[in-house]
Coordinates of C-alpha atoms in Angstrom, one line a residue:
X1 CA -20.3 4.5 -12.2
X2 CA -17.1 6.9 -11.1
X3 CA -16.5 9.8 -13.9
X4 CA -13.8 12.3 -13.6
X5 CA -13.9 15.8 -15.6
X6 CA -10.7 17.8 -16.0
X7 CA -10.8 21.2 -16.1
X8 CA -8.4 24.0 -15.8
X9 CA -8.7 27.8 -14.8
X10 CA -8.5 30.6 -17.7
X11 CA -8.3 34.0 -18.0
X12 CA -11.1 35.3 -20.1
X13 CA -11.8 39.1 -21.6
X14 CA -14.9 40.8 -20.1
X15 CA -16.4 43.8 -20.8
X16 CA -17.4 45.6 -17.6
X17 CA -17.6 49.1 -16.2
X18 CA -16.7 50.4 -19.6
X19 CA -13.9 48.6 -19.3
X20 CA -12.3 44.8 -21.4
X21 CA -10.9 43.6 -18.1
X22 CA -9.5 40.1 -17.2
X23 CA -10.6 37.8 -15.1
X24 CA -10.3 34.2 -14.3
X25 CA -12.7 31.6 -14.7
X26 CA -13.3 27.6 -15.2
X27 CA -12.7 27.1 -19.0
X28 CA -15.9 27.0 -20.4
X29 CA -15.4 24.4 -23.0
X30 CA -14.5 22.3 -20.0
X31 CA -18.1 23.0 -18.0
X32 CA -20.2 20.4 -20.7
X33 CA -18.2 17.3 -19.1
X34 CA -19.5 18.2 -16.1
X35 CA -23.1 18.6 -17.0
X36 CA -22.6 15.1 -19.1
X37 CA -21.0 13.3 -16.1
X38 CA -23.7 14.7 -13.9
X39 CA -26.5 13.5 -16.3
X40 CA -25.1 9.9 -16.4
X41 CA -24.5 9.9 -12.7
X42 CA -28.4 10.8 -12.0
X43 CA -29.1 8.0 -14.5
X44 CA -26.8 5.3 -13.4
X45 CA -26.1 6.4 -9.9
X46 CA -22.0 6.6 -9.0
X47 CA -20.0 9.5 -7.8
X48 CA -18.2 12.5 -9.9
X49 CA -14.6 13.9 -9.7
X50 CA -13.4 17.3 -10.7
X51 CA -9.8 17.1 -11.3
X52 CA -7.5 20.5 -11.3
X53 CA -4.2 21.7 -11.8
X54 CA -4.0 24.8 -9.8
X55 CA -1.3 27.4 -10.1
X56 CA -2.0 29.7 -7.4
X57 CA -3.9 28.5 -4.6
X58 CA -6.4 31.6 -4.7
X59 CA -7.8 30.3 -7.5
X60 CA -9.4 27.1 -5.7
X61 CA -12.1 29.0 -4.9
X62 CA -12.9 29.9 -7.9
X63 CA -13.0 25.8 -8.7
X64 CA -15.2 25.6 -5.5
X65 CA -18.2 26.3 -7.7
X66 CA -18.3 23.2 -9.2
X67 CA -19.7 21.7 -6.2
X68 CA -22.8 23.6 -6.8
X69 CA -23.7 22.1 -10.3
X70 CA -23.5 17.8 -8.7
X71 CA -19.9 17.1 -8.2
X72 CA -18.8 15.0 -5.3
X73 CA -15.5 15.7 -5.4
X74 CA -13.0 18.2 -6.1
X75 CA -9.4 17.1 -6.5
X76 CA -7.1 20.0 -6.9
X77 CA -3.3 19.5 -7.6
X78 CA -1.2 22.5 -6.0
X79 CA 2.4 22.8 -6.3
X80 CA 5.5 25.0 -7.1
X81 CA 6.2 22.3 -9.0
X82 CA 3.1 22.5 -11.4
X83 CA 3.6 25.6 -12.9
X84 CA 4.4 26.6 -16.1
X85 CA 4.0 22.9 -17.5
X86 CA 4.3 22.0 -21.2
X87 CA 1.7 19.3 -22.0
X88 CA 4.1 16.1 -21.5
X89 CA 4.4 17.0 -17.7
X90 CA 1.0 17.9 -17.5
X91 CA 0.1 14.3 -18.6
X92 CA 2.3 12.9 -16.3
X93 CA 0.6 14.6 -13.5
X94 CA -2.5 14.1 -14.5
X95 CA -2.0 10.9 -15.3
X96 CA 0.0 10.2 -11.2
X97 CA -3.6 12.2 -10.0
X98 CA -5.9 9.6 -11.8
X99 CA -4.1 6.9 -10.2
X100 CA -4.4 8.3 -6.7
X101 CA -8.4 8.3 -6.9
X102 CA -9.6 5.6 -4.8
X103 CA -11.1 2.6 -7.0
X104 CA -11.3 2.9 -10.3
X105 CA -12.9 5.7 -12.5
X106 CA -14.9 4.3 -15.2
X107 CA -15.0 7.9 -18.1
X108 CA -12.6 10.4 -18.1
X109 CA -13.8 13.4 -19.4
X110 CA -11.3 15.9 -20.9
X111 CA -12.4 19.5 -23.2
X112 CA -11.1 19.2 -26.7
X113 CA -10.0 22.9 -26.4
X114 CA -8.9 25.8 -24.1
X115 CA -8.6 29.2 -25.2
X116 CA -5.2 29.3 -23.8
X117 CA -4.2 26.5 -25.2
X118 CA -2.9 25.4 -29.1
X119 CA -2.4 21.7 -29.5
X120 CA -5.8 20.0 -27.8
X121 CA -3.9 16.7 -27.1
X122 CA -3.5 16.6 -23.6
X123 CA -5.8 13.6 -23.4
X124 CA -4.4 11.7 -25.7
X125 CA -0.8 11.6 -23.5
X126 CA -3.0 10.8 -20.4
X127 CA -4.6 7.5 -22.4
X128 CA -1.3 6.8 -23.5
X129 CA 0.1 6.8 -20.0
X130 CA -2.9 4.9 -18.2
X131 CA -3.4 2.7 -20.8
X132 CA -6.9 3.5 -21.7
X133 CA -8.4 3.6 -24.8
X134 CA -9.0 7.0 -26.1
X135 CA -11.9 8.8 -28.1
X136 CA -11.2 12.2 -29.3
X137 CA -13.4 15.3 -31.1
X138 CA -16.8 13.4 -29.6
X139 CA -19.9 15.0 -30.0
X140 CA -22.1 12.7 -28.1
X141 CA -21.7 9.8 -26.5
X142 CA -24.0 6.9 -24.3
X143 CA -23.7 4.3 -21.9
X144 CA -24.6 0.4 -23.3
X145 CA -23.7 -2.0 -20.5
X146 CA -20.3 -1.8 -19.6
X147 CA -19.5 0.0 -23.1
X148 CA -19.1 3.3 -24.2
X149 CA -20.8 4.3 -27.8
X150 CA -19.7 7.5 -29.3
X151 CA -20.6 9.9 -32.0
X152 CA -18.0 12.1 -33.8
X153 CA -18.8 13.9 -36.6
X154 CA -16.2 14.5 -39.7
X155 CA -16.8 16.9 -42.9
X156 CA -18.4 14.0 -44.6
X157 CA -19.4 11.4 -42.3
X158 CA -20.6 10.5 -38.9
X159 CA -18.5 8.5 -36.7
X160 CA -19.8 5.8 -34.3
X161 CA -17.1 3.7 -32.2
X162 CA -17.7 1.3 -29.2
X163 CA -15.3 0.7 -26.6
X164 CA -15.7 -0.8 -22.7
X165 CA -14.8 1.1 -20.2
X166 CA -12.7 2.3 -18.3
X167 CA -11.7 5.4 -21.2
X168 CA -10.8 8.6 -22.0
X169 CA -13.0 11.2 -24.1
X170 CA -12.4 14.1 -25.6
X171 CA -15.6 15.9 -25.4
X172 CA -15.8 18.4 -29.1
X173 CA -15.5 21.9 -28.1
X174 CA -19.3 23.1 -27.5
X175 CA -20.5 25.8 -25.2
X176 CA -23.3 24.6 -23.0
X177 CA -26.2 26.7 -21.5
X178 CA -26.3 25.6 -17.6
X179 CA -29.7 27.6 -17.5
X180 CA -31.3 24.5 -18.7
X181 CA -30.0 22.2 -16.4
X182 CA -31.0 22.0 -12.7
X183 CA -28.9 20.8 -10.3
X184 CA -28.8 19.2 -7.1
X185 CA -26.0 20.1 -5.0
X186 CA -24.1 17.1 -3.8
X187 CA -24.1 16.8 -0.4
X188 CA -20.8 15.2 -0.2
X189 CA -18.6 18.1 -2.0
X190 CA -15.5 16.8 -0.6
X191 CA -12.3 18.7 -1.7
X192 CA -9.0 17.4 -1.9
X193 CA -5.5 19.2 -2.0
X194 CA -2.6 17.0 -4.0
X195 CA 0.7 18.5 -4.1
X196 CA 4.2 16.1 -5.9
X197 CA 5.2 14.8 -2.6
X198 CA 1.6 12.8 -2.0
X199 CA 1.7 12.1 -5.6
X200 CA 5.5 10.8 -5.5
X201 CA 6.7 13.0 -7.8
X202 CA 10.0 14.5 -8.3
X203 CA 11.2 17.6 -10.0
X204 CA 13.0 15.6 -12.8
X205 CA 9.7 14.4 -14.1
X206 CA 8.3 17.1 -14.8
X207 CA 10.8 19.3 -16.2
X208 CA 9.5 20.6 -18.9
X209 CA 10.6 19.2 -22.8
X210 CA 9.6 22.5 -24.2
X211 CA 11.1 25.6 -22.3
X212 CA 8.7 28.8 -21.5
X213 CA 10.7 31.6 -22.4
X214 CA 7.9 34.5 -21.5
X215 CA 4.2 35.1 -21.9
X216 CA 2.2 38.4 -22.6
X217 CA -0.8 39.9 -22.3
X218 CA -2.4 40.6 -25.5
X219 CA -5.2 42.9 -23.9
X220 CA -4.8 43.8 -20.2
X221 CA -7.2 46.9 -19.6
X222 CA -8.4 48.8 -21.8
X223 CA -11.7 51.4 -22.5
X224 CA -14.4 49.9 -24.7
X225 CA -17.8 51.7 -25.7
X226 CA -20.8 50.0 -27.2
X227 CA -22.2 50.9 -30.2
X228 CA -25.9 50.9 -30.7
X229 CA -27.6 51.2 -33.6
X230 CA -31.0 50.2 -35.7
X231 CA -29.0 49.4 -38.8
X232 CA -25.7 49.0 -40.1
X233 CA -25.5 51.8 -41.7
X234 CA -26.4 53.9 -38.3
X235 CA -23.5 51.9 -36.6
X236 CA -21.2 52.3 -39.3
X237 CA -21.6 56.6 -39.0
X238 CA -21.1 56.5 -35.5
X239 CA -18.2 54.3 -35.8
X240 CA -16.5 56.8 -37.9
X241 CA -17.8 59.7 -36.4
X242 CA -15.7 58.0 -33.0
X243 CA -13.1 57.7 -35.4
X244 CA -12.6 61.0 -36.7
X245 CA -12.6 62.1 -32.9
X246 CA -9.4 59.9 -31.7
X247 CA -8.1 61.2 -35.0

């Protein structure tokens, strides 16, 4: 079995030295497709991708990690080119990386959500584009044969759908705890480097539909205290009193 899990590189809030800094990280709705691909690859035997779009190259090793929790492979794509992409491009060149990958992958794992991200359809224009079927908002899934057998749930029901692989799933945004999980560290951990030229593509196609026309930083730097207290009511009077002192 060959299982690729995307995953991308966010900025996330951290509170550290008194201070709410920034910092970058792996997305962490995006870490539980690797723990499921690894789980399925120590039961069926096969070989793992992480796939990447990297904006600036720094941040590969920050990806590196993933080699220490199973995967075999780390495919990043690093370009000019791929930056600042709205999620049509990014589906094309996720779609030309897929392709690429020698043989054929059998589950593509995507995260339903990214913190820095609004629509959660990404996945849905890769399918589209491969031609693969495509389950979305999955909170479980198994292996039957050459089938896949999911479970979504809904606000009144639960979901069960069968497809045969190959396929794309959208893994329902959970947080896992990789404390439970021990891993063993692949001794393969082969990393690849993609830019548009190897992946024949040309500027045209991925101009962007939708145009960026600025970003900002809700919360860049700032002080932050924590409040301790045995009660509400003890927290709330030393809220105010902090209150009453910027005041």
């Amino acid at each position: 079995m060959r299982i690729a899990v995307l995953v991308k590189i966010i900025k996330k809030l951290n509170f550290k030295d008194g201070m709410l800094k920034q910092e970058k990280v792996i997305n962490p709705y995006d870490l539980r497709g690797i723990i499921v691909a690894y789980l399925l690859i120590r039961k069926f035997g096969g070989e793992t991708f992480v796939i990447s779009i990297c904006e600036e190259k720094e941040d590969i090793e920050i990806l590196k990690q993933v080699h220490e929790w199973g995967v075999d492979n780390l495919i990043v794509a690093h370009d000019a080119l791929f930056k600042d992409l709205d999620t049509i491009a990014k589906s094309k060149l996720i779609s030309a990386i897929i392709k690429k990958v020698p043989k054929s992958l059998d589950i593509i794992l995507f995260g339903q959500y990214s913190p820095d991200d609004t629509d959660g359809i990404l996945s849905l224009f890769v399918a589209e584009k491969l031609n693969l079927p495509h389950l979305y908002g999955v909170r479980r899934f198994w292996v039957e044969d050459s089938k896949v057998v999911s479970e979504t749930f809904t606000n009144n029901e639960i979901i069960y759908n069968e497809v045969r692989m190959p396929v794309v799933v959208a893994l329902e945004p959970i947080i896992t705890d990789f404390s439970k999980y021990e891993f063993t560290i692949s001794s393969k951990k082969s990393l690849l480097i993609w830019d548009s030229k190897f992946l024949g593509l040309k500027p045209e196609e991925l101009k962007p539909k939708v145009k960026l026309t600025g970003k900002r930083i809700v919360v860049e730097q700032r002080n932050a205290q924590i409040i301790l207290g045995q009660n509400y009511k003890e927290i709330a009077a030393k809220l105010a009193n902090i209150i009453n002192k910027i005041r």
